[in-house]
PDB file of C-alpha atoms in Angstrom:
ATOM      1  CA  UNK A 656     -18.029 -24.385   1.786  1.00  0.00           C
ATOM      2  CA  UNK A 657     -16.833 -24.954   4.942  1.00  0.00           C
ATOM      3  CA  UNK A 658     -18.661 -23.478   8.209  1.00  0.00           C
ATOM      4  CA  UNK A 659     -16.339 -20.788   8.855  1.00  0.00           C
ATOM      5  CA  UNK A 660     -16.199 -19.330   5.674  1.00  0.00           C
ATOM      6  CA  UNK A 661     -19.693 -19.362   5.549  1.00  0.00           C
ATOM      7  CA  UNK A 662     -20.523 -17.772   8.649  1.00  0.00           C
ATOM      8  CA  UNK A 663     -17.742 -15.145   7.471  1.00  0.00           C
ATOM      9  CA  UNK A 664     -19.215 -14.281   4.287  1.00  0.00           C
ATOM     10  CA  UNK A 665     -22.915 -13.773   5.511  1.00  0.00           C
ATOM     11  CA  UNK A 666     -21.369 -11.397   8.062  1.00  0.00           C
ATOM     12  CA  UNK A 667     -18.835  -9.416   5.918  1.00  0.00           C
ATOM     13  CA  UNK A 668     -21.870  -8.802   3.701  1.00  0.00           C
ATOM     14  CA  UNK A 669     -23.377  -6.717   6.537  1.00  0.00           C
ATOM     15  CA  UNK A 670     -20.592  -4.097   6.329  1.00  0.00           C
ATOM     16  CA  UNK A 671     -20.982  -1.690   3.552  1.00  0.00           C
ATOM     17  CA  UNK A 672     -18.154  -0.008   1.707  1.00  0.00           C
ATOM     18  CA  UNK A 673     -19.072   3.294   3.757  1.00  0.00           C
ATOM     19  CA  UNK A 674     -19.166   1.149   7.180  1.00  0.00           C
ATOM     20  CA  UNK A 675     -15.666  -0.036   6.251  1.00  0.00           C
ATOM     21  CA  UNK A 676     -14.348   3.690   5.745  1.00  0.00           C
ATOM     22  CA  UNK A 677     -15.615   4.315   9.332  1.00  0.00           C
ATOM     23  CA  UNK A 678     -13.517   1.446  11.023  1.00  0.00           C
ATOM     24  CA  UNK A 679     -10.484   2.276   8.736  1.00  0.00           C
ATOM     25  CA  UNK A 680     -10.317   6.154   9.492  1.00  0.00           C
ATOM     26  CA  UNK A 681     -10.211   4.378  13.949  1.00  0.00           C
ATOM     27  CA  UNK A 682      -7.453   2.525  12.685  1.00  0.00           C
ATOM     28  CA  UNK A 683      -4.699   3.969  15.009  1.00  0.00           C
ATOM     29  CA  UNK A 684      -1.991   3.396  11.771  1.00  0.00           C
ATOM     30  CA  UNK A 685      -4.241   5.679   9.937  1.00  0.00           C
ATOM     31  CA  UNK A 686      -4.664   8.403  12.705  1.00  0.00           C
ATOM     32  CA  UNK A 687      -1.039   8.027  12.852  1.00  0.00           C
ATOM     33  CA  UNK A 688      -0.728   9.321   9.351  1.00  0.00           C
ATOM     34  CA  UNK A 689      -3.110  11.977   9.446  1.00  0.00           C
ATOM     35  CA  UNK A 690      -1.212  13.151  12.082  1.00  0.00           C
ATOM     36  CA  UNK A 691       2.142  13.078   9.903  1.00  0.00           C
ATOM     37  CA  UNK A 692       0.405  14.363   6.954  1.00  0.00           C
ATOM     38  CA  UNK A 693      -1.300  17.409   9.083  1.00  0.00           C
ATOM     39  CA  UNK A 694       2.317  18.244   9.728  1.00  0.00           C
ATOM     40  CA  UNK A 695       3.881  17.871   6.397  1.00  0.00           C
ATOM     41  CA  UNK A 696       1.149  18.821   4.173  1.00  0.00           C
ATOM     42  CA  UNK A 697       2.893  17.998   0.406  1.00  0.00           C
ATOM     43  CA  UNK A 698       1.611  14.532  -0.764  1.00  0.00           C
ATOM     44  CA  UNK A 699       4.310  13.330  -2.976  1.00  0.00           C
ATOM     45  CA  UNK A 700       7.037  13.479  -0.143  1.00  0.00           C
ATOM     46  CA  UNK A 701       4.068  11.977   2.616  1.00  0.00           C
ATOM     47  CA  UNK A 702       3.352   9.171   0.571  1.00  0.00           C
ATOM     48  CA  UNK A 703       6.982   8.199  -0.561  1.00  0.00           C
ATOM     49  CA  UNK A 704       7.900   8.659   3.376  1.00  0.00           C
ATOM     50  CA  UNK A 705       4.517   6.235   3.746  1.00  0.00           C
ATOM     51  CA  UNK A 706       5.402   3.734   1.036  1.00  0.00           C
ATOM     52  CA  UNK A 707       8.944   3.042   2.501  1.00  0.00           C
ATOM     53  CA  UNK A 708       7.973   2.395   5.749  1.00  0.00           C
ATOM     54  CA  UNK A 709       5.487   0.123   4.888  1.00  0.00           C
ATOM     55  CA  UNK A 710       8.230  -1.818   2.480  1.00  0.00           C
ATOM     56  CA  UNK A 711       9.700  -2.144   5.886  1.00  0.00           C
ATOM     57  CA  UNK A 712       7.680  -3.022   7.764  1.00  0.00           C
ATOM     58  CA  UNK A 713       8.239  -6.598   9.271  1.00  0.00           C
ATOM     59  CA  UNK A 714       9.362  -8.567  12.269  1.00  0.00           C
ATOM     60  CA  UNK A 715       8.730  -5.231  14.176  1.00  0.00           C
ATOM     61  CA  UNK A 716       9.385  -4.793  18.243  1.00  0.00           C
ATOM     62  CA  UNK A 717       6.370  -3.513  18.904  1.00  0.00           C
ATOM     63  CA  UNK A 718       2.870  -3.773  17.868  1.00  0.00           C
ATOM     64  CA  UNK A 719       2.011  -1.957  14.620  1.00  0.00           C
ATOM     65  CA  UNK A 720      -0.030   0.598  16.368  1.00  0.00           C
ATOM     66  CA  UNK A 721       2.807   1.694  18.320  1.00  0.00           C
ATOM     67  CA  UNK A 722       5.282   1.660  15.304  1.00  0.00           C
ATOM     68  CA  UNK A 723       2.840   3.534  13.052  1.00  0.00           C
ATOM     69  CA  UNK A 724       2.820   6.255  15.657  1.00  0.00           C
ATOM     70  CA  UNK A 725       6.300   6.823  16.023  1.00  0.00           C
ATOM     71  CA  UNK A 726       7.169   6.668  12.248  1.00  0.00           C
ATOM     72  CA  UNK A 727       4.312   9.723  12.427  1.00  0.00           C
ATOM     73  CA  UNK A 728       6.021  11.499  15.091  1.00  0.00           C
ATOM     74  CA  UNK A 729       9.013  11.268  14.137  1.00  0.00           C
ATOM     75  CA  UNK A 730       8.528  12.611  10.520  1.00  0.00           C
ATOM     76  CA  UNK A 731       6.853  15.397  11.760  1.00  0.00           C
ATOM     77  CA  UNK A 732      10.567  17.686  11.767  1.00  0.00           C
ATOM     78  CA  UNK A 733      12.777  15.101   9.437  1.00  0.00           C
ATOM     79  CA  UNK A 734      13.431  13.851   6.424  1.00  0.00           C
ATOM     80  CA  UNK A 735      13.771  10.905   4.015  1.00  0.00           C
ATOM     81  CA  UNK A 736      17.116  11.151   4.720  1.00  0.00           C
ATOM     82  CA  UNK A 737      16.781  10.668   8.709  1.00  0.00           C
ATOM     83  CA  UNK A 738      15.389   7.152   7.773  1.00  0.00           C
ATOM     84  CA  UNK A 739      18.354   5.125   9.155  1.00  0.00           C
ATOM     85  CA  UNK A 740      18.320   6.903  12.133  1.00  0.00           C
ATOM     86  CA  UNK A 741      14.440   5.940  12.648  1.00  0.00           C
ATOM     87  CA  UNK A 742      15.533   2.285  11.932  1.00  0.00           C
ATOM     88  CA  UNK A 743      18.283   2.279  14.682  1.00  0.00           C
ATOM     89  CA  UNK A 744      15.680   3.388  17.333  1.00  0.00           C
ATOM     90  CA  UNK A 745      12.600   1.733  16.143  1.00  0.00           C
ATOM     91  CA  UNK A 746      13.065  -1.078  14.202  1.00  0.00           C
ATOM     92  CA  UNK A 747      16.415  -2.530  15.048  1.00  0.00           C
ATOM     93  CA  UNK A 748      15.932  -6.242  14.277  1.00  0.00           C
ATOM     94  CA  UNK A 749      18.481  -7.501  11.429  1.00  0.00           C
ATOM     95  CA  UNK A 750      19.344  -3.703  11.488  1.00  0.00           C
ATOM     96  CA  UNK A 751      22.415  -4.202   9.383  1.00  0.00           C
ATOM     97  CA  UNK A 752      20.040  -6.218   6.734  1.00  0.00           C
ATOM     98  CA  UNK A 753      17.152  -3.962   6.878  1.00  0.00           C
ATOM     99  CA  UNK A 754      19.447  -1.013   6.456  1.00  0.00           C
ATOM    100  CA  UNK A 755      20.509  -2.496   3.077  1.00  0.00           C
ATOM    101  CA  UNK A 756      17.182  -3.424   2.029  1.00  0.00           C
ATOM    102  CA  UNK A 757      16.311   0.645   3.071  1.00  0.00           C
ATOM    103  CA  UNK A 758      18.668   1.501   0.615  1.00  0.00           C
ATOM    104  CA  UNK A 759      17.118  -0.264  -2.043  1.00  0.00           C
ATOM    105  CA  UNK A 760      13.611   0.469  -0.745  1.00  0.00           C
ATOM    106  CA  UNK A 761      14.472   4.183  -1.320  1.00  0.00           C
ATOM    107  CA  UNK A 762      16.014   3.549  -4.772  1.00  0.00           C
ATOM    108  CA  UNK A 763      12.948   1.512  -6.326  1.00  0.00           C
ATOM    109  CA  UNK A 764      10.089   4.493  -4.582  1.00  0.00           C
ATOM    110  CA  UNK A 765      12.201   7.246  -5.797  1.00  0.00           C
ATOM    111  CA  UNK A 766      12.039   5.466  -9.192  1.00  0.00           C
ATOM    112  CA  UNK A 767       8.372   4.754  -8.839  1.00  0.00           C
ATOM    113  CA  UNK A 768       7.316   8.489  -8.079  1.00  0.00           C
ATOM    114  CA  UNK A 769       9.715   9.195 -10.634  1.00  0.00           C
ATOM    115  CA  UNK A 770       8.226   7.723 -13.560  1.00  0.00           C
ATOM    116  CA  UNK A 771       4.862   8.003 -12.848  1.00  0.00           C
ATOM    117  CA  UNK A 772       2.742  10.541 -10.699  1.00  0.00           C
ATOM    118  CA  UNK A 773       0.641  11.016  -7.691  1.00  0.00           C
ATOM    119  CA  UNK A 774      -2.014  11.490  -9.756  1.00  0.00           C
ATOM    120  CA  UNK A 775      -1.216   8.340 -12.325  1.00  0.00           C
ATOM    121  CA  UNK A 776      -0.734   5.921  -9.342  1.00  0.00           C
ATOM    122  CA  UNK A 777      -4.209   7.378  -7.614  1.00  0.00           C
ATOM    123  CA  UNK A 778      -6.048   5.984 -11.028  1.00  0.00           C
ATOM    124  CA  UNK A 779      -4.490   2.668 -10.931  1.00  0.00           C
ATOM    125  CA  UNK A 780      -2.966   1.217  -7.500  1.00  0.00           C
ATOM    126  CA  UNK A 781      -2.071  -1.635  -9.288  1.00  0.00           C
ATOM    127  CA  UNK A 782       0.806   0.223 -10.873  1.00  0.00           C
ATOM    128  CA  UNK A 783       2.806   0.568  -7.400  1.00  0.00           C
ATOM    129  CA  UNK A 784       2.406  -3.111  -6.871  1.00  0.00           C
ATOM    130  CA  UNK A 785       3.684  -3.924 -10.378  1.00  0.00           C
ATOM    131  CA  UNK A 786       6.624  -1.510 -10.330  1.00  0.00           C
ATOM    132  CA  UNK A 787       7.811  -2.332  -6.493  1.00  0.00           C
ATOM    133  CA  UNK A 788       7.665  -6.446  -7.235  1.00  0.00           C
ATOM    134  CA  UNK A 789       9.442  -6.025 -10.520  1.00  0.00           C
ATOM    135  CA  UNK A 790      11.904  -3.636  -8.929  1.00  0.00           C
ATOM    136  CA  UNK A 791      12.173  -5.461  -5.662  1.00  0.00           C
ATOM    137  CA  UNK A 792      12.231  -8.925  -6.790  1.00  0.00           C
ATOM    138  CA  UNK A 793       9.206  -9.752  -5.237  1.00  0.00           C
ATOM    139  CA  UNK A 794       5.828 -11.420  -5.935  1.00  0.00           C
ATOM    140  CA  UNK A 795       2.927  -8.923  -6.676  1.00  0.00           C
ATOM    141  CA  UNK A 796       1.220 -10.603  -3.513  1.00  0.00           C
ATOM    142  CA  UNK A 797       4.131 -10.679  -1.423  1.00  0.00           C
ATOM    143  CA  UNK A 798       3.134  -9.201   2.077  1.00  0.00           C
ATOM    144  CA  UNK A 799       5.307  -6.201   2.073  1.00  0.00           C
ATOM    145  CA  UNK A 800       4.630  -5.310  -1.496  1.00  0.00           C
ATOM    146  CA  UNK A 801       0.396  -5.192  -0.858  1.00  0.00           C
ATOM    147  CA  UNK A 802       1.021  -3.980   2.550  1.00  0.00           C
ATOM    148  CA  UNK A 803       2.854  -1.086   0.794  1.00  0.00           C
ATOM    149  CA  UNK A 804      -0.374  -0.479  -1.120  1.00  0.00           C
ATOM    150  CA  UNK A 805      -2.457  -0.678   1.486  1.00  0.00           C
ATOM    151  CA  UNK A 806      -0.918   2.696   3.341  1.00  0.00           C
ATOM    152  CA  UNK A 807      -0.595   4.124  -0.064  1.00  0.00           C
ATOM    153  CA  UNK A 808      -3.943   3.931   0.011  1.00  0.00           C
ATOM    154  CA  UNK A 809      -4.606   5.190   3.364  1.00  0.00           C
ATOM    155  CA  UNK A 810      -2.212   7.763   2.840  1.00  0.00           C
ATOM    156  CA  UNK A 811      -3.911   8.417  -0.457  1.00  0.00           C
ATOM    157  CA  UNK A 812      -7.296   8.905   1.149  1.00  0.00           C
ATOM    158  CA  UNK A 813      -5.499  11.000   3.899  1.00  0.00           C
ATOM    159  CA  UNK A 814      -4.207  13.445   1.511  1.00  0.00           C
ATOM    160  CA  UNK A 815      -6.918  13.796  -1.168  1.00  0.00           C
ATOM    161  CA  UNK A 816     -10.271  12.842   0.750  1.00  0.00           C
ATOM    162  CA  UNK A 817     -10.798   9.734  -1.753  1.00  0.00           C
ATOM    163  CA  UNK A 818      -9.736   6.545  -2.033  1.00  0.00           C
ATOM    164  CA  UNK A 819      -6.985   5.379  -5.232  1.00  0.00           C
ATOM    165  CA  UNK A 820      -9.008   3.299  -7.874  1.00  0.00           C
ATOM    166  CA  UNK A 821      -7.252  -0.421  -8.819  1.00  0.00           C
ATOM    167  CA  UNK A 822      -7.705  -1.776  -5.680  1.00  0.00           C
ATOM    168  CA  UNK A 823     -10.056  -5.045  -6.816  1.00  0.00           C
ATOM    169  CA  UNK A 824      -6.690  -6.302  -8.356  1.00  0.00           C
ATOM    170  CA  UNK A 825      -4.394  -6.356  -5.387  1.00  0.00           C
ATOM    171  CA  UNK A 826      -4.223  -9.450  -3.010  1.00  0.00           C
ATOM    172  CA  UNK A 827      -4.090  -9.123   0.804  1.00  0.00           C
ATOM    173  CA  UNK A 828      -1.255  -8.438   2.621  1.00  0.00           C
ATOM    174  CA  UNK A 829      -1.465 -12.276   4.083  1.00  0.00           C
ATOM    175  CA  UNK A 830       0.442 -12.297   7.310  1.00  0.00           C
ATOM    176  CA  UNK A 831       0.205 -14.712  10.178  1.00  0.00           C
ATOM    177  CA  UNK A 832      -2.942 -13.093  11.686  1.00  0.00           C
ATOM    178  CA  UNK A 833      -5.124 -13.680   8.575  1.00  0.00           C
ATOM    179  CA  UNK A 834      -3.181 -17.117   7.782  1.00  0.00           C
ATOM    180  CA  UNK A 835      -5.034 -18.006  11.336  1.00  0.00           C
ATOM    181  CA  UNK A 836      -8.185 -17.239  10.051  1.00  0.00           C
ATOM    182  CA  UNK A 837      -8.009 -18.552   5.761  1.00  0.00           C
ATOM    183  CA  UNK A 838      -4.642 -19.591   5.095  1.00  0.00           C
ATOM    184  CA  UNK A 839      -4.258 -19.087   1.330  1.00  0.00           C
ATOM    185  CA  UNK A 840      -4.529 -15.905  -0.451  1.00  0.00           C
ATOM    186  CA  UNK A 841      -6.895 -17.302  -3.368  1.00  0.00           C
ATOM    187  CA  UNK A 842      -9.569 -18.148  -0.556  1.00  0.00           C
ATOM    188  CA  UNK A 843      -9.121 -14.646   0.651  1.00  0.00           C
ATOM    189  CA  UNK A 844      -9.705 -13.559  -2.767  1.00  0.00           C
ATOM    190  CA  UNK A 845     -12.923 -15.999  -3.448  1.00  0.00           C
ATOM    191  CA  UNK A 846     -14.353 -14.015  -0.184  1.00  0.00           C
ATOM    192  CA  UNK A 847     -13.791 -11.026  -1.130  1.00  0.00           C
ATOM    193  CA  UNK A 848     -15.302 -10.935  -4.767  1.00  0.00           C
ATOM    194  CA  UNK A 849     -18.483 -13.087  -3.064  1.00  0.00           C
ATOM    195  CA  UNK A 850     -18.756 -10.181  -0.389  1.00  0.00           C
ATOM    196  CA  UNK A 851     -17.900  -7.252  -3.021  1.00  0.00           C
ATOM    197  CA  UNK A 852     -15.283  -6.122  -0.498  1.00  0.00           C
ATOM    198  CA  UNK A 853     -11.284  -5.385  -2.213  1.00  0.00           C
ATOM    199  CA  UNK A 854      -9.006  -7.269  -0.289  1.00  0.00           C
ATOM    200  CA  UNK A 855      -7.022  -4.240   0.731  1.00  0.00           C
ATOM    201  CA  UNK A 856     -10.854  -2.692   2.509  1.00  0.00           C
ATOM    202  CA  UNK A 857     -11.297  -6.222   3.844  1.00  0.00           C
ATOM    203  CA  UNK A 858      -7.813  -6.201   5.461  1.00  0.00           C
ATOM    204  CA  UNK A 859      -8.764  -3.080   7.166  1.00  0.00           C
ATOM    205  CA  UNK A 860     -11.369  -4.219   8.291  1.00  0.00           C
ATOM    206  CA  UNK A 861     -10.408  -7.735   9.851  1.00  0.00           C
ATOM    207  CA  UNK A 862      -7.270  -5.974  11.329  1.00  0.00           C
ATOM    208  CA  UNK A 863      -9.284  -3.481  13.104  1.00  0.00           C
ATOM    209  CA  UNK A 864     -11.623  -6.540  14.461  1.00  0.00           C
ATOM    210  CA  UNK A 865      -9.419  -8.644  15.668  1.00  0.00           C
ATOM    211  CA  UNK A 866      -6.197  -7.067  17.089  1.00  0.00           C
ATOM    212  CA  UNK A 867      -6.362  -3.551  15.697  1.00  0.00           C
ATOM    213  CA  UNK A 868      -6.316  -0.924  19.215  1.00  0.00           C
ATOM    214  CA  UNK A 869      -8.936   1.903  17.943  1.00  0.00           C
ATOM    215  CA  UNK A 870     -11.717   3.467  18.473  1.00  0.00           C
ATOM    216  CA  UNK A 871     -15.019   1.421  16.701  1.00  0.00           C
ATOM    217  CA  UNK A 872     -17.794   3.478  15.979  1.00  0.00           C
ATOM    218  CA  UNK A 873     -20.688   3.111  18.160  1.00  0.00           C
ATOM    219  CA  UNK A 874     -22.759   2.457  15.870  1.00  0.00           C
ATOM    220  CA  UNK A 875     -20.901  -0.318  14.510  1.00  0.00           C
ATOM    221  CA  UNK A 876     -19.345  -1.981  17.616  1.00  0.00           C
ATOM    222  CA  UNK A 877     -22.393  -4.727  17.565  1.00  0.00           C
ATOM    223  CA  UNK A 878     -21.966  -5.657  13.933  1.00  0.00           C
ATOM    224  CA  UNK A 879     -18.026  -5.184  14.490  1.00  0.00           C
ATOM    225  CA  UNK A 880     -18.242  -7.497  17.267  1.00  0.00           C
ATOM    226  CA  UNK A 881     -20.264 -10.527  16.204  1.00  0.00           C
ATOM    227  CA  UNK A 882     -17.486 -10.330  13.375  1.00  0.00           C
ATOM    228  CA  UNK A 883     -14.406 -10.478  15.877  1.00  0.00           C
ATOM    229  CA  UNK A 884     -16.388 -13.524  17.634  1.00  0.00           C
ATOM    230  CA  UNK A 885     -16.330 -15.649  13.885  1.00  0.00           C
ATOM    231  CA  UNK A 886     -13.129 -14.511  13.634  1.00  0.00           C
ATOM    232  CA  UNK A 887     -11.592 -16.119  16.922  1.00  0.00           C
ATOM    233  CA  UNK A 888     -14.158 -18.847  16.204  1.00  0.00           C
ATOM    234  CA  UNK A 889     -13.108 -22.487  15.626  1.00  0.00           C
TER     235      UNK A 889
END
């Protein structure tokens, strides 16, 4: 095993599941959506707001912080239906081809909370990242698709003061940040079942360590921090 991963896994093992919940809830993405979800207050329409967003989610202007919070604020007063407004000012890259994939973004979440419900998806995760890859044309561990999961599950939490079950079978959303660190997804997966962490909690919890802007716990910042320095590590 080489050093790095070593040195990862006896430190990942310090953090229990409860620890983890901590750092995610100083995530500023996910005080962005308890913000949006204080003002909206109906689940369904939160988390299929939360779910398309996250589908497009990519090649952003701005750090993900920053986009989180104005997707939250500016949901507050509108609707699904507002979304290609929100694109124009926020996410304008490609605009004309992220429009289009918008477009069929809505059609496949519409047809996910469709067919199945709140509830249904909240017992198995894994069910949003089978229907979206299938109906998408995507991988199951295609970044957007588990990224999608990943705020479904924040959202999810959020909303019902729990986290969804069927998380030990999604991948992590592997971006360039953790490709830095491990750069294939079935090392990221070794770690995780040798640390007992799902690879969705473990995202939260590297993002938060190494580029995330929130709040640590005190009470966690020394365990948090010995983490980031691995991390950054050679």
């Amino acid at each position: 095993m080489p050093e790095k991963i070593r040195r990862l896994t006896e430190l990942l093992k310090e953090f229990t599941l409860e620890d983890i919940e901590r750092i995610e809830s100083s995530d500023r993405q996910f005080r962005a959506l308890e913000e949006l979800f204080r003002e909206l207050k109906n689940p369904r329409e939160f988390l299929k707001l939360v779910v398309i967003n996250a589908l497009l989610s990519y090649q952003l202007q701005m750090k993900g912080e920053e986009y989180w919070e104005a997707f939250s604020e500016f949901f507050k007063k509108r609707s699904l239906e507002a979304f290609p407004r929100f694109l124009s000012l926020y996410n304008r890259r490609f605009l004309g081809a992220r429009l289009r994939r918008f477009e069929r973004v809505k059609r496949c979440v519409e047809e996910l909370f469709d067919r199945f419900s709140v509830d249904e998806i909240g017992k198995n995760l894994f069910i949003l990242v089978d229907f979206l890859s299938e109906c998408l044309g995507q991988k199951r561990d295609a970044k957007t698709v588990v990224f999608a999961a990943k705020m479904f599950m924040y959202g999810y939490k959020i909303a019902f003061g729990r986290y969804p079950r069927g998380l030990d079978r999604i991948e992590i959303p592997l971006d360039s940040r953790l490709k830095r660190i491990i750069p294939d997804v079935r090392q990221w997966r070794e770690l995780s079942e040798k640390v007992g962490i799902p690879p969705l909690r473990l995202d939260g919890l590297i993002w938060v360590s190494v580029g995330g802007e929130s709040s640590i716990p005190p009470s966690l910042k020394e365990k948090v921090e010995r983490l980031k320095r691995a991390l950054k590590g050679p």
